[in-house]
XYZ file of C-alpha atoms in Angstrom:
702
model
C 68.845 74.566 171.654
C 67.789 71.054 170.546
C 68.645 69.667 167.129
C 65.265 70.317 165.551
C 65.240 73.940 166.734
C 68.743 74.534 165.460
C 67.845 73.091 162.078
C 64.807 75.329 161.720
C 67.070 78.273 162.554
C 69.375 77.108 159.794
C 66.443 76.992 157.384
C 65.717 80.635 158.139
C 69.256 81.540 157.205
C 68.674 79.755 153.902
C 66.471 82.629 152.823
C 69.426 85.004 152.544
C 71.065 85.742 149.222
C 74.067 83.547 149.883
C 73.044 80.828 152.339
C 76.357 78.953 152.497
C 76.577 78.897 156.291
C 73.211 77.163 156.565
C 73.902 74.180 154.308
C 73.224 71.029 156.336
C 75.946 68.537 155.435
C 75.552 66.126 158.351
C 73.995 65.565 161.771
C 76.692 67.966 162.919
C 79.266 69.805 160.866
C 82.456 71.624 161.732
C 84.305 73.866 159.324
C 88.028 73.143 159.473
C 89.117 76.666 158.686
C 92.529 76.955 160.366
C 95.406 75.058 158.755
C 99.171 75.040 158.494
C 100.568 75.346 154.964
C 103.940 74.622 153.384
C 105.457 74.268 149.932
C 108.345 72.064 151.099
C 106.669 70.010 153.808
C 109.081 71.378 156.429
C 108.446 75.054 157.074
C 104.773 75.758 157.777
C 102.734 78.919 158.214
C 99.229 79.522 159.533
C 96.521 80.006 156.889
C 92.748 80.048 156.711
C 90.635 78.356 154.086
C 89.882 78.961 151.316
C 93.549 79.107 150.356
C 95.520 78.963 147.111
C 99.252 78.384 146.970
C 99.488 80.842 144.045
C 97.417 83.621 145.616
C 100.297 85.952 146.463
C 102.146 85.586 143.164
C 100.232 88.246 141.250
C 100.648 87.621 137.522
C 104.183 86.223 137.108
C 105.955 84.870 134.019
C 105.704 81.444 135.627
C 103.807 80.348 138.696
C 104.368 77.700 141.342
C 103.633 74.184 140.089
C 104.166 71.455 142.673
C 103.140 70.135 146.066
C 101.221 72.153 148.626
C 101.169 70.643 152.122
C 98.275 71.324 154.498
C 97.737 69.959 157.991
C 95.340 70.503 160.857
C 93.767 68.681 163.790
C 90.235 67.893 164.833
C 88.621 66.163 167.765
C 86.365 63.118 167.619
C 84.343 62.209 170.722
C 82.315 59.294 169.389
C 84.044 56.754 167.143
C 80.946 54.559 166.990
C 79.289 56.716 164.330
C 80.464 57.520 160.818
C 82.541 60.613 160.131
C 83.519 62.253 156.852
C 85.767 64.995 155.613
C 84.052 66.929 152.840
C 86.326 68.891 150.467
C 84.805 71.687 148.396
C 87.874 71.973 146.140
C 91.468 70.716 146.185
C 93.564 71.621 143.147
C 94.642 70.052 141.045
C 95.009 66.588 142.645
C 95.318 65.701 146.303
C 96.220 62.937 148.754
C 94.379 62.816 152.086
C 95.886 61.229 155.199
C 94.253 60.919 158.609
C 96.586 59.842 161.413
C 99.132 58.805 158.803
C 96.783 56.560 156.809
C 96.098 57.475 153.184
C 92.320 57.496 152.737
C 91.913 59.194 149.359
C 93.721 60.172 146.189
C 91.517 62.576 144.262
C 92.257 63.779 140.740
C 90.203 66.797 139.789
C 90.896 70.325 140.912
C 87.400 71.792 140.905
C 84.834 69.155 141.890
C 83.955 68.501 145.561
C 84.340 65.078 147.149
C 83.784 63.295 150.518
C 86.291 61.104 152.363
C 85.036 58.628 154.956
C 87.538 58.601 157.825
C 86.326 55.773 160.122
C 89.195 53.544 159.060
C 91.856 55.676 160.730
C 90.139 58.059 163.171
C 90.586 57.737 166.920
C 88.796 59.101 169.936
C 90.334 62.437 170.837
C 92.689 64.460 168.636
C 93.114 63.396 165.005
C 95.675 64.723 162.557
C 94.782 65.306 158.918
C 97.335 65.970 156.190
C 96.461 66.970 152.640
C 99.013 67.165 149.853
C 97.726 69.084 146.846
C 99.650 69.114 143.580
C 99.164 71.363 140.552
C 102.075 70.071 138.501
C 101.784 68.655 135.011
C 99.820 65.399 134.913
C 99.052 63.849 131.520
C 96.421 61.566 133.041
C 94.261 64.392 134.410
C 92.425 67.325 132.854
C 93.381 70.066 132.324
C 96.762 69.194 130.837
C 97.049 72.547 129.081
C 94.937 75.667 129.346
C 94.748 79.402 128.678
C 94.253 79.969 132.419
C 96.665 79.267 135.269
C 96.188 75.863 136.863
C 96.507 77.008 140.454
C 96.811 74.727 143.466
C 95.684 74.387 147.053
C 92.611 73.941 149.222
C 90.602 76.640 147.475
C 87.308 75.544 149.048
C 86.252 74.851 152.608
C 86.835 71.498 154.332
C 84.121 70.166 156.647
C 84.196 67.508 159.365
C 80.835 65.742 159.279
C 79.514 63.603 162.116
C 76.599 61.338 161.267
C 73.949 59.677 163.431
C 73.003 55.970 163.704
C 71.275 56.254 160.311
C 71.979 59.087 157.938
C 71.711 60.509 154.448
C 74.942 59.727 152.625
C 77.133 62.513 151.153
C 78.789 60.053 148.770
C 76.050 59.705 146.162
C 74.612 63.207 145.806
C 77.263 65.559 147.167
C 76.925 68.127 149.915
C 73.145 68.391 149.544
C 72.814 64.626 150.123
C 69.653 64.426 148.062
C 68.725 64.817 144.441
C 65.539 66.509 143.285
C 64.524 65.604 139.753
C 61.738 67.301 137.845
C 61.185 65.028 134.838
C 57.918 66.734 133.925
C 57.333 70.472 134.325
C 54.526 72.191 132.482
C 51.655 74.630 132.868
C 49.255 71.905 134.015
C 51.330 69.480 136.077
C 54.709 69.168 137.735
C 56.344 65.875 138.649
C 58.959 65.837 141.401
C 61.194 62.907 142.300
C 63.237 63.103 145.508
C 66.117 60.674 145.846
C 68.591 59.977 148.638
C 70.784 57.168 149.914
C 70.087 56.173 153.526
C 72.963 54.458 155.325
C 72.578 52.075 158.252
C 76.070 51.181 159.515
C 74.677 49.558 162.663
C 74.275 45.854 163.362
C 70.470 45.947 163.634
C 67.685 46.428 161.137
C 65.973 49.709 161.891
C 62.483 51.004 161.270
C 62.457 54.684 160.396
C 60.070 57.325 159.155
C 61.127 59.509 156.218
C 59.434 62.871 155.871
C 59.554 64.733 152.553
C 58.552 68.391 152.473
C 58.257 71.118 149.877
C 58.453 74.599 151.393
C 57.641 78.013 149.955
C 60.316 80.753 150.276
C 58.565 82.064 153.415
C 58.601 78.607 155.015
C 54.940 77.790 154.361
C 54.421 74.074 153.755
C 53.387 73.317 150.158
C 53.591 69.519 150.362
C 54.423 66.830 152.905
C 54.534 63.037 152.868
C 55.621 60.575 155.572
C 56.853 57.088 154.707
C 57.823 54.250 157.005
C 60.472 51.797 155.910
C 62.990 49.287 157.213
C 66.714 49.653 156.581
C 68.657 46.435 156.973
C 71.773 46.245 159.117
C 75.070 47.193 157.459
C 73.250 48.341 154.341
C 72.309 51.305 152.178
C 68.754 52.035 151.110
C 68.025 53.844 147.851
C 65.147 56.118 148.771
C 62.926 57.512 146.038
C 59.679 59.423 146.360
C 57.497 60.940 143.620
C 54.812 63.553 143.994
C 52.631 65.503 141.561
C 51.429 69.079 142.015
C 49.677 71.809 140.061
C 49.655 75.573 140.430
C 53.310 75.895 141.379
C 55.198 79.167 141.063
C 57.856 78.838 138.350
C 61.479 79.929 138.464
C 61.332 82.496 135.675
C 64.808 83.886 135.159
C 65.974 87.294 136.346
C 62.482 88.738 136.642
C 61.220 86.091 139.079
C 63.778 83.563 140.390
C 61.304 81.785 142.676
C 62.914 79.093 144.818
C 61.312 76.325 146.845
C 63.078 74.200 149.468
C 62.886 70.416 149.396
C 63.628 68.837 152.759
C 64.109 65.248 153.930
C 63.950 64.339 157.624
C 64.729 60.922 159.130
C 63.041 59.846 162.389
C 63.449 56.829 164.628
C 60.341 57.076 166.730
C 60.215 60.682 167.885
C 63.968 61.139 167.587
C 65.268 62.985 164.549
C 68.264 61.212 163.048
C 69.100 63.478 160.126
C 67.884 66.291 157.937
C 68.935 67.566 154.527
C 67.505 70.203 152.243
C 68.150 71.973 148.981
C 66.809 74.896 147.003
C 65.021 74.041 143.765
C 63.240 75.969 141.052
C 60.544 74.631 138.772
C 61.079 75.641 135.147
C 60.974 74.142 131.701
C 62.986 75.163 128.703
C 63.576 74.506 125.047
C 66.448 75.254 122.699
C 65.254 75.540 119.118
C 67.568 76.020 116.098
C 65.260 78.700 114.685
C 63.561 80.207 117.745
C 66.515 80.217 120.136
C 66.013 79.661 123.869
C 62.552 79.474 125.414
C 61.966 79.567 129.180
C 58.609 78.362 130.489
C 57.229 78.426 126.963
C 58.264 82.008 126.131
C 61.180 83.350 124.058
C 64.017 84.254 126.414
C 67.197 85.252 124.538
C 70.198 84.402 126.698
C 72.783 87.172 126.639
C 75.582 87.353 129.153
C 79.211 86.875 130.081
C 81.739 84.206 130.913
C 83.402 84.103 134.313
C 86.513 82.525 135.778
C 86.927 81.814 139.484
C 89.797 84.203 140.054
C 90.552 87.328 142.061
C 93.646 89.424 142.579
C 95.480 88.444 145.761
C 93.384 85.285 146.116
C 93.467 83.481 142.756
C 91.081 80.495 143.068
C 90.477 81.018 146.786
C 87.504 83.369 146.571
C 85.261 83.621 149.625
C 81.553 84.317 149.981
C 81.950 88.104 149.943
C 84.008 87.901 146.742
C 81.361 85.864 144.961
C 78.636 88.169 146.208
C 80.469 91.236 144.883
C 81.158 89.682 141.481
C 77.575 88.598 140.954
C 76.378 92.012 142.016
C 78.395 93.270 139.040
C 76.715 90.702 136.796
C 73.337 91.922 138.032
C 74.313 95.562 137.440
C 75.299 94.657 133.894
C 71.821 93.244 133.297
C 72.995 89.866 131.982
C 70.612 86.926 132.233
C 73.173 84.230 131.369
C 76.637 83.244 132.576
C 79.085 80.728 131.242
C 81.102 79.533 134.219
C 84.121 78.924 132.077
C 86.557 76.048 131.814
C 85.806 74.212 135.088
C 83.113 73.895 137.759
C 83.112 76.827 140.161
C 82.467 76.754 143.892
C 78.886 75.911 144.837
C 78.443 79.473 146.149
C 78.463 80.714 142.554
C 75.553 78.476 141.593
C 73.602 79.435 144.713
C 73.867 83.050 143.627
C 72.844 82.229 140.068
C 69.791 80.402 141.439
C 68.758 83.366 143.578
C 69.446 85.984 140.870
C 67.723 84.061 138.084
C 70.835 83.646 135.922
C 70.807 80.759 133.448
C 74.124 78.876 133.550
C 76.388 76.789 131.391
C 78.935 74.973 133.537
C 81.663 72.741 132.163
C 84.526 70.425 133.019
C 88.183 71.337 132.320
C 88.654 69.166 129.250
C 90.357 71.918 127.273
C 92.914 72.053 124.477
C 94.408 68.547 124.690
C 93.321 65.282 123.107
C 96.361 63.755 121.441
C 97.011 60.541 119.539
C 99.059 59.280 122.504
C 96.398 59.943 125.126
C 95.843 56.935 127.367
C 92.574 55.607 128.681
C 93.299 56.865 132.210
C 93.082 60.416 130.827
C 89.580 59.810 129.500
C 88.600 57.946 132.677
C 89.529 61.066 134.624
C 87.508 63.290 132.300
C 84.502 61.029 132.805
C 85.041 61.085 136.580
C 85.115 64.879 136.647
C 81.964 65.075 134.538
C 80.168 62.623 136.824
C 81.250 64.537 139.930
C 80.152 67.845 138.444
C 76.678 66.613 137.540
C 76.230 64.767 140.847
C 77.256 67.674 143.050
C 75.505 70.467 141.135
C 72.383 68.649 139.949
C 69.797 70.467 142.086
C 70.611 73.995 140.919
C 67.757 75.327 138.740
C 70.082 77.910 137.194
C 72.049 75.187 135.402
C 70.542 74.438 132.007
C 73.661 73.536 130.006
C 76.360 70.963 130.780
C 79.566 71.631 128.816
C 81.786 68.676 127.858
C 84.845 70.445 126.453
C 86.261 73.652 125.037
C 88.872 74.436 122.403
C 89.882 70.955 121.216
C 91.626 72.038 118.037
C 95.001 71.800 116.336
C 96.112 75.250 117.483
C 95.422 74.654 121.182
C 96.596 71.037 121.281
C 100.370 71.209 121.776
C 101.909 67.984 120.467
C 104.413 68.046 123.345
C 101.778 66.608 125.697
C 99.978 63.732 124.001
C 101.020 64.094 120.387
C 98.999 65.553 117.510
C 95.281 66.225 117.882
C 93.248 63.027 117.522
C 89.896 64.128 116.108
C 88.590 60.557 115.992
C 89.204 60.275 119.720
C 87.490 63.628 120.326
C 84.393 62.365 118.520
C 84.466 59.003 120.283
C 84.987 60.370 123.793
C 82.442 63.144 123.288
C 79.916 60.418 122.569
C 80.899 58.560 125.731
C 80.566 61.712 127.853
C 77.243 62.595 126.273
C 75.768 59.194 127.119
C 77.063 59.398 130.709
C 75.455 62.790 131.272
C 72.186 61.936 129.568
C 71.816 58.848 131.730
C 72.369 60.961 134.841
C 70.299 63.924 133.646
C 67.955 63.384 130.673
C 66.407 66.858 130.992
C 69.271 69.333 130.689
C 71.164 70.154 127.513
C 74.675 68.838 126.852
C 77.119 70.472 124.437
C 80.646 71.694 123.695
C 82.560 74.865 122.817
C 84.415 74.692 119.507
C 86.968 77.104 118.009
C 86.970 75.779 114.447
C 83.496 76.534 113.032
C 83.102 72.720 112.991
C 86.001 72.646 110.567
C 87.673 69.424 111.756
C 86.842 65.885 110.585
C 83.808 64.482 112.370
C 82.971 67.637 114.296
C 79.678 68.329 112.458
C 78.548 64.867 113.628
C 79.562 65.230 117.284
C 76.984 63.868 119.721
C 75.525 66.852 121.575
C 72.321 68.835 122.085
C 73.925 72.107 121.012
C 77.127 73.428 119.508
C 78.645 76.656 120.821
C 81.426 78.582 119.134
C 84.345 80.651 120.410
C 84.588 83.314 117.688
C 85.960 86.839 117.600
C 86.008 88.383 114.145
C 88.523 91.157 114.090
C 90.628 89.390 116.717
C 91.504 85.729 116.248
C 89.589 85.737 112.953
C 90.173 88.246 110.120
C 92.245 90.621 112.307
C 91.052 93.867 110.731
C 87.469 92.977 109.828
C 84.537 92.563 112.235
C 81.760 91.747 109.806
C 82.275 88.011 109.325
C 80.787 87.008 112.673
C 77.228 86.471 111.489
C 78.315 84.756 108.259
C 80.474 82.353 110.285
C 77.586 81.406 112.550
C 75.353 80.946 109.513
C 77.971 78.544 108.119
C 78.029 76.638 111.400
C 74.244 76.471 111.334
C 74.333 74.854 107.903
C 76.775 72.205 109.138
C 75.135 71.532 112.481
C 71.677 70.011 112.628
C 70.823 71.378 116.069
C 70.943 74.681 117.963
C 73.994 76.952 117.742
C 75.297 79.245 120.496
C 78.291 81.508 121.160
C 80.416 80.581 124.173
C 82.882 83.443 123.761
C 83.719 86.502 121.737
C 86.210 89.057 122.986
C 89.067 91.432 122.242
C 92.157 92.348 124.199
C 91.459 95.744 125.782
C 93.925 97.741 127.824
C 91.759 100.531 129.267
C 94.848 102.705 129.621
C 96.020 102.414 126.006
C 94.456 104.987 123.662
C 94.775 106.740 120.349
C 92.979 109.690 118.780
C 94.185 108.602 115.311
C 91.718 106.013 114.035
C 94.219 104.885 111.401
C 96.038 103.227 114.306
C 92.964 101.163 115.117
C 93.979 97.900 113.566
C 94.729 94.441 114.839
C 98.291 93.250 114.265
C 98.763 89.711 115.657
C 102.532 90.067 115.184
C 102.661 93.037 117.581
C 100.536 92.561 120.698
C 102.003 95.410 122.760
C 99.130 97.830 122.163
C 95.571 96.776 122.859
C 93.749 100.033 122.147
C 90.495 100.449 124.045
C 89.010 102.188 120.993
C 89.645 99.065 118.860
C 87.983 96.824 121.433
C 84.983 99.143 121.443
C 84.587 98.822 117.681
C 84.836 95.035 117.813
C 82.238 94.703 120.547
C 79.887 97.185 118.902
C 80.027 95.208 115.661
C 79.535 91.847 117.344
C 76.707 93.115 119.551
C 74.892 94.459 116.485
C 75.278 91.139 114.677
C 74.041 89.207 117.724
C 70.968 91.431 117.802
C 70.188 90.231 114.290
C 70.436 86.551 115.317
C 67.711 85.875 117.905
C 67.952 82.174 117.026
C 71.284 81.850 118.854
C 70.890 79.582 121.879
C 73.021 81.831 124.074
C 75.868 84.301 123.724
C 78.653 84.914 126.230
C 80.912 87.931 126.053
C 84.106 86.807 127.601
C 85.193 87.127 130.201
C 83.701 89.607 132.666
C 87.029 90.144 134.479
C 90.626 90.072 133.266
C 92.614 87.114 134.599
C 96.293 86.036 134.666
C 97.873 83.740 132.073
C 101.536 82.990 132.707
C 103.773 83.663 129.706
C 101.292 85.931 127.913
C 102.886 89.212 126.730
C 100.071 91.323 125.340
C 98.514 94.728 125.886
C 101.312 96.070 128.083
C 101.871 99.531 126.576
C 99.925 102.447 128.077
C 99.106 105.812 126.547
C 96.750 108.547 127.699
C 97.326 110.809 124.691
C 97.907 108.500 121.710
C 101.386 109.964 121.228
C 103.530 108.734 124.091
C 103.618 105.055 125.073
C 105.156 103.472 128.163
C 105.687 99.805 129.027
C 103.684 98.725 132.060
C 105.109 95.431 133.332
C 102.094 94.947 135.601
C 100.130 94.050 132.482
C 102.443 91.202 131.496
C 100.993 87.704 131.858
C 97.418 88.983 131.867
C 94.517 88.218 129.585
C 92.917 91.638 129.135
C 89.809 90.440 127.299
C 87.551 91.204 130.238
C 84.973 93.954 130.543
C 86.481 94.862 133.923
C 90.081 94.786 135.158
C 91.186 91.932 137.413
C 91.306 94.197 140.475
C 87.652 95.157 139.786
C 88.632 98.846 139.895
C 88.143 99.820 136.239
C 85.085 99.136 134.150
C 86.135 99.329 130.529
C 84.039 101.248 128.023
C 82.414 98.091 126.655
C 81.001 97.237 130.073
C 78.614 100.154 129.526
C 77.851 99.057 125.976
C 76.326 95.862 127.352
C 74.806 97.543 130.380
C 72.993 99.890 128.000
C 71.695 96.913 126.035
C 70.763 94.583 128.879
C 69.913 96.614 131.987
C 66.490 98.036 131.207
C 65.847 99.059 134.818
C 68.460 101.803 134.813
C 69.226 104.648 132.432
C 72.841 104.446 131.302
C 74.714 107.421 129.874
C 78.423 106.775 129.406
C 80.926 108.753 127.324
C 83.568 106.446 125.867
C 87.265 107.242 125.612
C 87.294 109.026 128.967
C 90.838 107.883 129.709
C 92.145 109.519 126.498
C 93.063 112.777 128.198
C 94.541 114.782 125.300
C 93.770 115.537 121.668
C 95.575 117.599 118.964
C 94.414 121.187 118.714
C 92.542 122.043 115.542
C 91.601 118.457 114.611
C 87.976 117.444 114.495
C 86.850 114.520 116.614
C 83.689 112.784 117.811
C 82.159 112.060 121.189
C 80.739 108.531 121.338
C 78.206 107.618 124.015
C 76.752 104.293 125.138
C 73.207 104.893 126.303
C 69.742 103.339 126.452
C 68.093 106.758 126.822
C 65.349 107.959 124.505
C 67.262 111.141 123.693
C 70.620 112.811 124.405
C 71.861 116.398 124.456
C 75.540 117.341 124.225
C 76.960 120.366 126.032
C 80.429 121.747 125.227
C 81.812 123.935 128.018
C 78.267 124.428 129.269
C 76.755 125.386 125.910
C 74.309 123.101 124.119
C 75.796 122.103 120.770
C 73.801 119.059 119.646
C 70.683 117.071 120.359
C 69.825 113.562 119.167
C 66.635 111.558 119.411
C 67.939 108.193 118.222
C 71.188 106.215 118.304
C 73.374 105.486 115.305
C 73.840 101.694 115.367
C 71.782 98.518 114.817
C 72.166 97.506 118.474
C 70.411 100.730 119.456
C 72.755 102.074 122.141
C 75.665 103.796 120.340
C 75.323 107.570 119.875
C 77.902 109.685 118.054
C 78.315 113.475 118.150
C 80.689 114.470 115.340
C 82.464 117.591 114.088
C 83.814 118.750 117.444
C 86.983 120.776 118.089
C 88.721 121.825 121.279
C 88.283 125.524 122.139
C 90.276 125.919 125.351
C 93.299 124.336 126.953
C 90.854 121.984 128.683
C 87.282 121.493 127.479
C 84.389 119.838 129.295
C 81.832 117.746 127.405
C 78.606 116.803 129.128
C 75.857 114.542 127.803
C 72.390 114.644 129.359
C 69.576 112.144 128.804
C 65.950 113.099 128.527
C 65.352 111.906 132.115
C 68.279 113.969 133.471
C 70.870 111.188 133.722
C 74.218 112.617 132.646
C 77.928 112.019 132.192
C 80.881 114.281 131.445
C 84.555 114.131 130.510
C 87.429 116.617 130.273
C 89.760 116.722 127.267
C 92.936 118.786 127.033
C 95.019 119.903 124.071
C 98.190 118.064 123.131
């Protein structure tokens, strides 16, 4: 198969849901999947990428922080053309050697980067060594975090061979081109395609550059050919504009329509290189009073936050893992995701593009900004922001760039850089904002605050939006849920622009229950019991208040899945009857604020609360408290159901006992059947919707 035929075959693969294998990173590309790994640099074992040095640790009190050594070999047959190693993710910093020569020192655990290897490569077998380190580093973000800072080569590594002239991976990341849409509207769309063309040869070369826009089925929507000369030993900044009407817009979850933009380089009839990327045409607005508008129409963004983490793999998730997780997001019916605390692997954004999910992505500037912070710390933060925007720019799902999260006095431990320096936060936020806006004037740039803009200078921070991490009844007013809306109203009075919610959550152990509602209280001094019933009440209250605030830019329930946090001792007592409690050490060092357990095996009750609200394509009927297996004889109790049905009927041991035609809460999905008592040793309760969808639980006497 010739090159052009193979590339068209690759384009066909691009039409799949997760087209990672078809990404064209160079004239030829080889995935370096098989490596040797060691923690001491002496004893090595065979591993495959992606790999994380913390993957097998589970959720320990402390996790490995130090060097991770990786080594492999690759063959080079032609040293006359440029070669690169392209790293999708190396945490948290890494040193790259090829044949003993250090070619790169990269600081940033989540952003991809290329390494040109011509300087040290040889014809034949080449040896590459990578030393990753996830130890404490005060000059690199994150210094501190409420997630484990795992280490290793958690993304793929690619060997790229280029032709005589080629599209550089250094300027625009793995896609090697940038597609800007500075003007998108009902009547006209402007597209600008940019790429850097490298000519490492000793002669000036005349080439033809072909730019194409392709429909999802491969039909050509636009093509232009341009001839140009590229001088010897030089780089040419290619830019091409075109204007079209009548394009099909990317319209969120209901119609995530994706085009392909392709660049081809020809020298005469010979193809030198090809690169392409998926794009979606859309325009948006974030209004302080109207909320989010997509393509001119109100489009309230309601969804979840996600971490890149999985049991047994930690950061090193593969394509099937991402596909499964985003299938869960789709089932939930969310239309928005906050990819929390750091940039995720590009596979996540590809899925968000194809599913129509609007995204906020952010760099890991979290918690720490002290009075003793040095400029190299802020230089690194700026580097990570630049790398994130450069590598992820083309994804239509990304609407929001996040600059930081949780820079407050509580999160900023003085042991790292001294006391929180709010003046420096304000100053460096302004620097970041200007960097991003110069790179991307169209998207929105903001931050996630924990203080209700309560620190000096925060109401004047330079940003397009302000999002808040708030959980009333949890980290705010521990026994009262109702202050959520009032808090956001207060923020709105301080902040001149749009307001959003980047996180609200409660610790929920789905195996910790009580039938006595007097026990349903939040006691920050005793974190052993995270009752599922309490988490349900908190989420119900917050969801109802969100429903009354359509002006919010976005809201993220957080997170979707539980994740490990070393040293966290919360929610570790289990009870299936509300009377007898046992310590479960497997729950130590785990943030249990997710809607689903880390192993993806248990959907907590509140998962179905949000599915009832957001997934309009499926009837949901879910009886809460199903893991509370026993109840005292003779005491009245209620059956609570999350459902988006138009009517529900309750059956007790097969006999109809109640029928309801409307729910009982402002959010419109919480139904309560009260005044029930157990009749037998074990009773069965069944709830049936008007369309026949049903659910049932069994409850035994204590």
